[in-house]
Short mmCIF file of C-alpha atoms and ligand atoms in Angstrom, two decimals:
data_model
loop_
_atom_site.label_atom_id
_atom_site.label_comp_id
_atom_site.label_asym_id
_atom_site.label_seq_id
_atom_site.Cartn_x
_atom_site.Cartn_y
_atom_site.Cartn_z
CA UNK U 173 18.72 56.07 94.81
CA UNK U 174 16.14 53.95 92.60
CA UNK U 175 17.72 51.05 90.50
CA UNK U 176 14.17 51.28 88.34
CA UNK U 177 12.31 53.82 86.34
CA UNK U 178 9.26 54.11 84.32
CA UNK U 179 10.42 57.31 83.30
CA UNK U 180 13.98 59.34 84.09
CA UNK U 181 13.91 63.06 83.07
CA UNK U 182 17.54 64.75 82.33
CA UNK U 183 17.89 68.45 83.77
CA UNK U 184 15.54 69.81 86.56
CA UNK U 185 15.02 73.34 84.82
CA UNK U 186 11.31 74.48 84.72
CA UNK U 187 10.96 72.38 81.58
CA UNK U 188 11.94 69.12 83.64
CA UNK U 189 10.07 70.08 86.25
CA UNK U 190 7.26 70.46 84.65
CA UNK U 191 7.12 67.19 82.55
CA UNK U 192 7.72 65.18 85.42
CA UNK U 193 4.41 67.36 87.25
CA UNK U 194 2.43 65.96 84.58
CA UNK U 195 3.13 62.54 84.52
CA UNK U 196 2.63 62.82 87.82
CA UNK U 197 -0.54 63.62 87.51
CA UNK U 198 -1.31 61.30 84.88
CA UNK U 199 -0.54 58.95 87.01
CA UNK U 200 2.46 57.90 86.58
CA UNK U 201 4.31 57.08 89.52
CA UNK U 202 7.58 55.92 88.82
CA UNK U 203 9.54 59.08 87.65
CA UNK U 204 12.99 60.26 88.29
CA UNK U 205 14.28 63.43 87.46
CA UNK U 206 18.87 63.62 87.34
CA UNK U 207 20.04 67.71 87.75
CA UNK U 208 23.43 67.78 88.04
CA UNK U 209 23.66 70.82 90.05
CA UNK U 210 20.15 71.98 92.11
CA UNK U 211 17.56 72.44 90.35
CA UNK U 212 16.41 75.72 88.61
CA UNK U 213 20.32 76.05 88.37
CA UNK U 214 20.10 76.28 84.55
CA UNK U 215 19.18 78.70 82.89
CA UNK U 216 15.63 79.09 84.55
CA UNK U 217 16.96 80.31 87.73
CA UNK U 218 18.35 83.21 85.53
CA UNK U 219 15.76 84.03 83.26
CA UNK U 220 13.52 87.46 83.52
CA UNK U 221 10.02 85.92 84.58
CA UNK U 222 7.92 87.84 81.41
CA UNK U 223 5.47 85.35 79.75
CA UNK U 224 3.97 86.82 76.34
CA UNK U 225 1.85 85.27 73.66
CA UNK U 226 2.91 87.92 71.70
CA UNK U 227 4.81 85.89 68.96
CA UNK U 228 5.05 86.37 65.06
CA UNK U 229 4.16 83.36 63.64
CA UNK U 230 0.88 80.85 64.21
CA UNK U 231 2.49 77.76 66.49
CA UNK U 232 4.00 79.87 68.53
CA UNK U 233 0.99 82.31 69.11
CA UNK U 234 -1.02 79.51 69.51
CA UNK U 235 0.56 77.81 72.35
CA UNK U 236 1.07 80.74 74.28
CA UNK U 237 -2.30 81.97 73.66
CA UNK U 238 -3.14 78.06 75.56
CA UNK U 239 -0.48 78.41 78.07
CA UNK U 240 -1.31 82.03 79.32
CA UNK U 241 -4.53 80.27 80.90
CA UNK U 242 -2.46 77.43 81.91
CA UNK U 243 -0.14 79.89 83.90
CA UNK U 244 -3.79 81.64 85.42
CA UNK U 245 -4.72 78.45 87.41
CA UNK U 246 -1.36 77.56 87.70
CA UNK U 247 -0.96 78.51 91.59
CA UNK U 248 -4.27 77.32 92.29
CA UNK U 249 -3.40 73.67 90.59
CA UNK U 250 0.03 73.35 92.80
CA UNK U 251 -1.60 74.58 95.89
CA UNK U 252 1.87 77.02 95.88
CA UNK U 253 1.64 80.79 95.01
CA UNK U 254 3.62 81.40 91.99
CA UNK U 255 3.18 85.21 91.91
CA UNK U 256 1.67 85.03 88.32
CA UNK U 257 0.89 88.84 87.13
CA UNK U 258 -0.93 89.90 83.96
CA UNK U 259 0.57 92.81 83.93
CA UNK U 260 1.20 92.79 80.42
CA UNK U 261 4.14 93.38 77.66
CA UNK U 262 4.79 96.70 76.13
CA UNK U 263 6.64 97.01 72.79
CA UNK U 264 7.68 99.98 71.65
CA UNK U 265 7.75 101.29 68.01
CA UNK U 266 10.27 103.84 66.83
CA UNK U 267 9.46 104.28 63.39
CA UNK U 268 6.60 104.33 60.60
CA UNK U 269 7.28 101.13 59.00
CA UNK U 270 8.02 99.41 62.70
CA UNK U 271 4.40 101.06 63.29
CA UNK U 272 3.10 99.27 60.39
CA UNK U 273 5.07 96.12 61.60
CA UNK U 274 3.20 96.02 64.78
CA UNK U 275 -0.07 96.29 63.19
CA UNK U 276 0.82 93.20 60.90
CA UNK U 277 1.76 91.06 63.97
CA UNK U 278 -1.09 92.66 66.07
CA UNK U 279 -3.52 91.30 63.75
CA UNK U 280 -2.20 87.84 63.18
CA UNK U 281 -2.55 87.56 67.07
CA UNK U 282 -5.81 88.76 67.14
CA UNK U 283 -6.85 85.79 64.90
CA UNK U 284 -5.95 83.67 67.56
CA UNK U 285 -7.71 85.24 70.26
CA UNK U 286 -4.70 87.09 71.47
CA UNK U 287 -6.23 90.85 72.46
CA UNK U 288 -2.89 92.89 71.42
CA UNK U 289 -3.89 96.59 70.44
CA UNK U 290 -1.83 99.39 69.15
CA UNK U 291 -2.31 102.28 71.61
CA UNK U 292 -0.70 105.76 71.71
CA UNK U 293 1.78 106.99 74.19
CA UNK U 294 -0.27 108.56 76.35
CA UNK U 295 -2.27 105.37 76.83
CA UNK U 296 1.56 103.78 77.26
CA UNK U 297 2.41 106.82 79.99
CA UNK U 298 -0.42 105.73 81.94
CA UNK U 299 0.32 101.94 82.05
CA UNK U 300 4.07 102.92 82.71
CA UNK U 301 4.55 106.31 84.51
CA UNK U 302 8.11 106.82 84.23
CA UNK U 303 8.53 106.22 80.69
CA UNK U 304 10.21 108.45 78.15
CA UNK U 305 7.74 108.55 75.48
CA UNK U 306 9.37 111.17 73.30
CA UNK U 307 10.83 108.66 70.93
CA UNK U 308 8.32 106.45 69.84
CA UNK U 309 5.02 106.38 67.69
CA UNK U 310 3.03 103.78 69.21
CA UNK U 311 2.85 100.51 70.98
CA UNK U 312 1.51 96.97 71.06
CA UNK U 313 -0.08 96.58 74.32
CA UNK U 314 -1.11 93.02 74.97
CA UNK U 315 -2.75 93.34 78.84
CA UNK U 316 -2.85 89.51 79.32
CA UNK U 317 0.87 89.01 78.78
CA UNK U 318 2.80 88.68 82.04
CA UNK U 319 5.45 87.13 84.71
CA UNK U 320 5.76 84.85 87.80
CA UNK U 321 8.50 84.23 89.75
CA UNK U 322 11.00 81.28 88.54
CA UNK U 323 11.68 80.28 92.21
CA UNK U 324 8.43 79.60 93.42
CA UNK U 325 7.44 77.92 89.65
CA UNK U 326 10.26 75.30 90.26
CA UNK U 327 9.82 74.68 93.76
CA UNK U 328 6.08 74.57 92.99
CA UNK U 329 6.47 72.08 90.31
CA UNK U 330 8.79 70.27 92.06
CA UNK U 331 6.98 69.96 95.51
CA UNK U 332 3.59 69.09 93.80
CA UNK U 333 5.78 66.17 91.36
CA UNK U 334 7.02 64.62 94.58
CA UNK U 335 3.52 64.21 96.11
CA UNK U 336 2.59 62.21 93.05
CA UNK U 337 5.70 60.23 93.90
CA UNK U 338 8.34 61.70 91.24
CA UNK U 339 12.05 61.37 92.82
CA UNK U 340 14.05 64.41 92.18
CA UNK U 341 17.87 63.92 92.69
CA UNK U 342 19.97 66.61 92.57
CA UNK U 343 23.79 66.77 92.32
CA UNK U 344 23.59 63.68 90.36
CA UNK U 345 24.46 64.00 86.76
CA UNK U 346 23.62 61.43 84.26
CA UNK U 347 26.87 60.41 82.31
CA UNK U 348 25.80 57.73 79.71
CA UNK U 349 22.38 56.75 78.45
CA UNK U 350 22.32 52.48 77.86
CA UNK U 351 21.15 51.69 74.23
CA UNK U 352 21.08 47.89 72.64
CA UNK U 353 19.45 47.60 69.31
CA UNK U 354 17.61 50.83 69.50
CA UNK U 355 15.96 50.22 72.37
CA UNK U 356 16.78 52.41 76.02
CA UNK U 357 18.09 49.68 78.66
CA UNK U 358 18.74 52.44 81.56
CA UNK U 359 20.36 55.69 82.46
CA UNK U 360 23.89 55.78 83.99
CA UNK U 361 24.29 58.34 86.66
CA UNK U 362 27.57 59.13 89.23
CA UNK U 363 26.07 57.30 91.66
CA UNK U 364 25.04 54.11 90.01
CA UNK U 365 22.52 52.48 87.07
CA UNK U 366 18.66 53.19 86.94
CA UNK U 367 16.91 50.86 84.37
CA UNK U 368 14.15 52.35 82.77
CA UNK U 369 12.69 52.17 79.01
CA UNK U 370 12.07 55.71 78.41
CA UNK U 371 14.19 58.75 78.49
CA UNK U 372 13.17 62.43 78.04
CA UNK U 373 16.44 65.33 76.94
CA UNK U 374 15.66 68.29 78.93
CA UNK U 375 18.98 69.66 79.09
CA UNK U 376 18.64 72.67 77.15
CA UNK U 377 21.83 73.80 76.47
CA UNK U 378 23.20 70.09 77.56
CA UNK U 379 21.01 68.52 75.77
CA UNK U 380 23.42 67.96 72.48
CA UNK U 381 25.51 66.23 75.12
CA UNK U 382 22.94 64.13 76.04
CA UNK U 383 21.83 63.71 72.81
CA UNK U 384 24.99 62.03 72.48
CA UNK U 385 24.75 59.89 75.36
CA UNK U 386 21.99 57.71 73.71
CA UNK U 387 24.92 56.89 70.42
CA UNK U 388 23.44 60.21 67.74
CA UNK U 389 25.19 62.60 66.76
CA UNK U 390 26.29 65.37 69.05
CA UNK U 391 24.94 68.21 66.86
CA UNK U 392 22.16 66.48 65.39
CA UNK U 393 20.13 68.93 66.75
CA UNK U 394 21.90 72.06 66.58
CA UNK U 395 21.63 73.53 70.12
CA UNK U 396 24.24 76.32 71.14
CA UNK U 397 24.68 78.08 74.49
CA UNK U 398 24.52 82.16 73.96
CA UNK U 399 25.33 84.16 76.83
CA UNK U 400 22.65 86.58 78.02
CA UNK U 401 22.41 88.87 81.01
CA UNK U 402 20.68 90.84 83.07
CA UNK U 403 20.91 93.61 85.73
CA UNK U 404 18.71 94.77 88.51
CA UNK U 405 18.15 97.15 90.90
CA UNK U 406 17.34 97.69 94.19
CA UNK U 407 13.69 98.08 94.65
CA UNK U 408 11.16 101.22 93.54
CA UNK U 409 8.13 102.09 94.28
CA UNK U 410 5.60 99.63 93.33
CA UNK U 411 3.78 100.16 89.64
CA UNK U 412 6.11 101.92 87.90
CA UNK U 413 7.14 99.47 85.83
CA UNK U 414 4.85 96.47 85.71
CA UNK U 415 4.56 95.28 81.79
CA UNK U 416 7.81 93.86 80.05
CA UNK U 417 9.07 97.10 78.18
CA UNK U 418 10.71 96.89 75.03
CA UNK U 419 11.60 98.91 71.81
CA UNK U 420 12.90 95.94 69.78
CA UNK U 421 14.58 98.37 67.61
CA UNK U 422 16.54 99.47 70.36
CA UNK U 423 18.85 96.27 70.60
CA UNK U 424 16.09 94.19 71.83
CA UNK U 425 16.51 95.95 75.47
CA UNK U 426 13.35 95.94 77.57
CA UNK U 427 12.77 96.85 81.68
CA UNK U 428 10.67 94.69 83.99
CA UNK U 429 10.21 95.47 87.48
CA UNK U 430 10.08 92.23 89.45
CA UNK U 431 7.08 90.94 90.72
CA UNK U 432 7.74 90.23 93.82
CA UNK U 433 10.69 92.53 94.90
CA UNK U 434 10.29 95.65 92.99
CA UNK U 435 13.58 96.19 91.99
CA UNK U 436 13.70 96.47 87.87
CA UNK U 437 15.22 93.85 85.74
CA UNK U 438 17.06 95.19 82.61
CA UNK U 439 18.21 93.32 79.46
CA UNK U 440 19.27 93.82 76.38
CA UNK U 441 20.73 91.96 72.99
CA UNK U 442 24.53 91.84 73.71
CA UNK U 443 24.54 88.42 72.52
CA UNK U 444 27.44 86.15 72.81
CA UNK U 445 28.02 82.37 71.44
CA UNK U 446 29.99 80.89 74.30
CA UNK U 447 30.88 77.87 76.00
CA UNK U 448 28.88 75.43 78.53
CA UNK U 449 29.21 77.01 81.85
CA UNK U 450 30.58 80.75 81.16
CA UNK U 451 27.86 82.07 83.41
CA UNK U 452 31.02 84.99 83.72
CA UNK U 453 29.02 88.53 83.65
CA UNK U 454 31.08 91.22 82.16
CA UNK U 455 31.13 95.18 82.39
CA UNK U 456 30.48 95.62 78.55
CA UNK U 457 26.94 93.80 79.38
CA UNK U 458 26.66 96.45 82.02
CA UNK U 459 27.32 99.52 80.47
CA UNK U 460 25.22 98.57 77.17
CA UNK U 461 22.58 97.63 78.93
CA UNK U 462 22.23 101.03 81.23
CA UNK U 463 22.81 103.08 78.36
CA UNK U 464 19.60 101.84 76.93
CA UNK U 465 17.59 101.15 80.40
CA UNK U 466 18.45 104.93 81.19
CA UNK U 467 16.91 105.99 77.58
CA UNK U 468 13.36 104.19 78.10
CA UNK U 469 13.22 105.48 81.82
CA UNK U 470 15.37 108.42 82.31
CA UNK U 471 14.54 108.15 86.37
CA UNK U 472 16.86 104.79 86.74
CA UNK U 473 20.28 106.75 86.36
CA UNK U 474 18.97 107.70 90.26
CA UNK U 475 18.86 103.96 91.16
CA UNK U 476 21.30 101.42 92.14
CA UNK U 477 22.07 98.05 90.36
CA UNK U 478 22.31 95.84 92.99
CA UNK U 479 22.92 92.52 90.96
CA UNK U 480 24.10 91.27 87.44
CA UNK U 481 24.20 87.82 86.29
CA UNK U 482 24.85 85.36 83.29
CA UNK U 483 22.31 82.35 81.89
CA UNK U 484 22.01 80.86 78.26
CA UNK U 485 19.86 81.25 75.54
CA UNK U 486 20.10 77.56 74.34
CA UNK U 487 19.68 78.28 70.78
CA UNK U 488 18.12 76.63 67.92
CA UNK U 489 19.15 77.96 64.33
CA UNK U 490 15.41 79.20 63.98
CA UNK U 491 15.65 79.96 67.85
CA UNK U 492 12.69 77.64 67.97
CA UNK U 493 12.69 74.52 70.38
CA UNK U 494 13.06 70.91 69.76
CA UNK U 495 10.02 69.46 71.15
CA UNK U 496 9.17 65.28 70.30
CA UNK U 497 10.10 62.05 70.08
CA UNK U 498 13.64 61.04 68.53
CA UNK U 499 13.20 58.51 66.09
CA UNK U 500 16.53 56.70 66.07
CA UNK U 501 16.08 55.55 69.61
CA UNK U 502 13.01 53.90 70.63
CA UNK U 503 10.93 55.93 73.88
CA UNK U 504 13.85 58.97 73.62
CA UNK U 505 12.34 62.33 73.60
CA UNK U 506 13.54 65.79 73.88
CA UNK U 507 12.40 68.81 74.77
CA UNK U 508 15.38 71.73 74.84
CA UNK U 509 16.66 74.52 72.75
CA UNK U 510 14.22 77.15 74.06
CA UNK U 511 16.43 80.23 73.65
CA UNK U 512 14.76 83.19 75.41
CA UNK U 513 11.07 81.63 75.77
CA UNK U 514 11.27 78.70 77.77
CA UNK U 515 10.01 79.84 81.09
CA UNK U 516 6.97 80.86 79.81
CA UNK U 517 6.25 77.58 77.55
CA UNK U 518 6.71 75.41 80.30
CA UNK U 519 2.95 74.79 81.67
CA UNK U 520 1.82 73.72 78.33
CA UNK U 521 5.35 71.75 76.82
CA UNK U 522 5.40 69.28 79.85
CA UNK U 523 1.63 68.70 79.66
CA UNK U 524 2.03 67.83 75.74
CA UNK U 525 5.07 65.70 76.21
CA UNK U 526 3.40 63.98 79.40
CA UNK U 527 0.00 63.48 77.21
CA UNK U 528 2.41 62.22 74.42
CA UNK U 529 4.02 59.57 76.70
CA UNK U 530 1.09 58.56 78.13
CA UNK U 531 -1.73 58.89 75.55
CA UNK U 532 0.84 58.49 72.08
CA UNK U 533 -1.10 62.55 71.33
CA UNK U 534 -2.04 65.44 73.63
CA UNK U 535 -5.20 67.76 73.86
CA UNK U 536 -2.15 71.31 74.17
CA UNK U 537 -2.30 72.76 71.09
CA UNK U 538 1.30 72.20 70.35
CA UNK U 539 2.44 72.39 66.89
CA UNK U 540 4.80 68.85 66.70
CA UNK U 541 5.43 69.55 63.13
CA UNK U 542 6.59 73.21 63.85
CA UNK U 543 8.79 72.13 66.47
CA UNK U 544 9.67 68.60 65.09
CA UNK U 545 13.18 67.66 66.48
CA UNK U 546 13.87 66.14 62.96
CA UNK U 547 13.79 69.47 61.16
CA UNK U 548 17.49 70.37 60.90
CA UNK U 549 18.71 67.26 59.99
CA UNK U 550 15.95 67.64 56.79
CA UNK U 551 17.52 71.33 56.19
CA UNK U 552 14.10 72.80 57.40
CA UNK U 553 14.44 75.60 59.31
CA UNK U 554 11.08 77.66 60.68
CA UNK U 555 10.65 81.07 60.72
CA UNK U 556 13.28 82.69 63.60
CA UNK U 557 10.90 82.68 66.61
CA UNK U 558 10.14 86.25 68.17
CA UNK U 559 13.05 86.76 70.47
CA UNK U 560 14.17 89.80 72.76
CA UNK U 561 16.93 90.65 74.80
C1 LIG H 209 19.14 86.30 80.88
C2 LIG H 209 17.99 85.40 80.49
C3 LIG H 209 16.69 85.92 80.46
C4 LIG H 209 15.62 85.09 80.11
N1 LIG H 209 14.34 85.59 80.16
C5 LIG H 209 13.30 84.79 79.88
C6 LIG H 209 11.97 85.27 80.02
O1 LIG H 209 11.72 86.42 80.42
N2 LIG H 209 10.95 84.42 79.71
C7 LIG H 209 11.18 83.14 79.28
O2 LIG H 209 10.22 82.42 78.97
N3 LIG H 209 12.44 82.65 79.17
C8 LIG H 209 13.49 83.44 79.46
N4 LIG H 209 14.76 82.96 79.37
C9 LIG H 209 14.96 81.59 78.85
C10 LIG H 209 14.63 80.57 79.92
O3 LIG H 209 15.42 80.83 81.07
C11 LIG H 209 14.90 79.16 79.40
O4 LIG H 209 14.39 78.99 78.11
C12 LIG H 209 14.28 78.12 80.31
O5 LIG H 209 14.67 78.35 81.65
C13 LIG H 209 14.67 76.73 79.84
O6 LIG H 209 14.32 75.81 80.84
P1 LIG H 209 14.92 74.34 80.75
O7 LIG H 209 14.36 73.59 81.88
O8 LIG H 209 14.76 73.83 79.38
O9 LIG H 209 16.49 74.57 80.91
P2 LIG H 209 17.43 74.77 82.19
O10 LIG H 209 16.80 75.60 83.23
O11 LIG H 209 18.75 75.20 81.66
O12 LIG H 209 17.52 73.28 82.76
C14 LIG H 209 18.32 72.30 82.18
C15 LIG H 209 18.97 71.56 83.33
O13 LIG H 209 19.63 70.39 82.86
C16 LIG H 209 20.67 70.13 83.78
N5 LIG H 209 21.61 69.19 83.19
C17 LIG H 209 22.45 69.38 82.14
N6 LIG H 209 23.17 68.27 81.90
C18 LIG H 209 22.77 67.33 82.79
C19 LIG H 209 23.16 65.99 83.06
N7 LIG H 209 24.11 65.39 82.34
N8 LIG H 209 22.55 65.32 84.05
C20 LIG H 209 21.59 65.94 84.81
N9 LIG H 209 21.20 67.22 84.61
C21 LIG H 209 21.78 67.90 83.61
C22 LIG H 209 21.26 71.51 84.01
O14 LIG H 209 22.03 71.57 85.18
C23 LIG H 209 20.01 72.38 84.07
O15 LIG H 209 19.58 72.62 85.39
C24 LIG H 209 15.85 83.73 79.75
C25 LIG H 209 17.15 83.21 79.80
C26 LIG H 209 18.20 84.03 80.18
C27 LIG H 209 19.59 83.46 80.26
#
């Protein structure tokens, strides 16, 4: 292992991964990333691939409005195929005044370039054949929405950082973060010192711990794990399910076949606060989840769940992340607390916080004020990002 660092990254999630790609590629060569399991472990590993830029508020429109192009060249840019599809998201309205809800967000996104448009359920039959369209008005149909894989992503990041020369070293937690006067002296891992001057948190749900580390306050930034699930099953035919489906008003649940495998992915909103490392899935998950899975598309009480598994949503109070510098500490940033939208920000989160390193501002159009680390400790709380499942 490396006794010297430019730059050591915390957690080798997609987020990680990611930052550590872009320095690479600006050109910085002396990078380590710590994961303290393998990476992609997190919650990335566990998350259900969709990608939307259909948000409810300006920042977060706006960056995924930037990063849905990002995540169009991405497989191109790491010379890996990342199975991006645009196959779109599909919400579902079940009401008049969720109607007129949709057509309120529709046109904020519009504004930003975002094509979302209501459409009727026979246009929604067509784009998903088995659905049950019997209970709902209308939908907001944005075609350019999507998913990728989260294996190939990290593995793509993560092969592509290592050609620029980033060290990834996995099984190796960090344990204590080396502060005099302010100023980062190195990073203590299990297997010995690294010395470097700058520091990024991208821990997600860790990241209070690590936060800690480097002498603040463990709950400075409030970050809390929330248990969230999913279910699949085994594989059906291809196109029957290709958009992210979801009538919010039904518990947040949605239904995503997988990109590359076919089988269909189904959460919902059975949300629980929990502790670090209950990854424990339980039967309750399962039979909520069905219960609604089986109502948007009658045809999967025929199909087998094959799998079930556990991940956090690392959880701001406004459920948006902390993205920035830390002020108390000199060179200390973070970037963590994505609850259920992290995948999908990662393209255009690690090129801003590389940019920021490198360049003191980036070109991404990233909000820093929205997402200012900072906030909570000022009582400021955003809008609740747009969350599902
Ligand atoms: C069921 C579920 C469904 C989801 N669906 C979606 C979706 O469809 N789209 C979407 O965009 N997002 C989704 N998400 C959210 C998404 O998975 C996360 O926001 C995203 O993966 C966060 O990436 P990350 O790199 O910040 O965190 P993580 O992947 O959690 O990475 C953090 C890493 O830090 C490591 N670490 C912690 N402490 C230390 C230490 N001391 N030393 C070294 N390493 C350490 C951890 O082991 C971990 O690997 C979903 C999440 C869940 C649970």
């Amino acid at each position: 292992m490396k006794s010297r660092a430019e730059v050591v990254i915390i957690g080798g999630g997609v987020i990680g991964l990611s930052i550590a790609y872009h320095l690479g590629k600006l050109g910085v060569e002396d990078v380590v990333v710590l994961e303290k399991n393998y990476i992609g472990s997190g919650s990335t590993f566990r998350c259900a691939s969709g990608i939307r830029a259909q948000f409810t508020d300006e920042a977060n429109i706006k960056l995924q409005k930037y990063n849905i192009d990002r995540w169009r060249r991405l497989s191109d840019e790491l010379e890996h195929d990342i199975n991006f599809k645009q196959s779109g998201y599909l919400f579902l309205a079940t009401s008049e005044e969720e109607v007129e809800v949709f057509k309120k967000n529709i046109k904020l996104q519009n504004k930003f370039g975002v094509p979302t448009r209501l459409i009727s359920m026979d246009e929604a039959k067509e784009i998903v054949p088995p659905l049950n369209t019997e209970p709902f008005l209308a939908g907001a149909w944005n075609p350019e929405d999507g998913k990728a894989s989260p294996f190939h992503v990290v593995y793509g990041f993560a092969k592509k950082a290592k050609e620029f020369g980033v060290e990834i070293y996995e099984y190796t937690p960090a344990v204590d973060i080396l502060v005099e006067k302010s100023e980062i002296k190195g990073v203590k891992t299990e297997k010995g010192i690294i010395k470097t001057g700058i520091v990024i948190n991208a821990a997600n749900a860790w990241a209070p711990i690590i936060n800690e580390m480097a002498g603040l306050k463990r709950d400075f930034i409030p970050i809390k794990p929330y248990k969230h699930q999913l279910v699949k099953t085994e594989p059906i035919a291809p196109g029957q399910i290709e958009p992210l489906t979801c009538p919010p008003a039904w518990n947040d649940s949605y239904v995503i076949q997988d990109g590359e495998d076919g089988g269909v992915i189904c959460g919902t909103g059975l949300e629980k606060l929990t502790y670090l490392d209950d990854v424990q899935p339980t039967y309750d998950f399962m039979r909520e989840v069905l219960k609604w899975a089986t109502k948007i598309i009658p045809a999967l009480k025929y199909v087998h769940v094959v799998r079930q598994w556990a991940g956090f949503y690392a959880k701001t109070p406004d459920s948006n992340p902390a993205i920035g510098r830390i002020q108390y500490v000199d060179e200390f940033y973070i970037a963590a607390g994505f609850s259920g939208h992290g995948f999908m920000m990662a393209p255009g989160v690690g090129e801003a916080i590389a940019e920021l390193i490198v360049k003191g501002k980036s070109k991404v159009p990233l909000d820093w004020e929205w997402y200012d680390p900072h906030r909570f400790e000022r009582g400021e709380l955003r809008s609740a990002a747009f969350q599902i499942g």
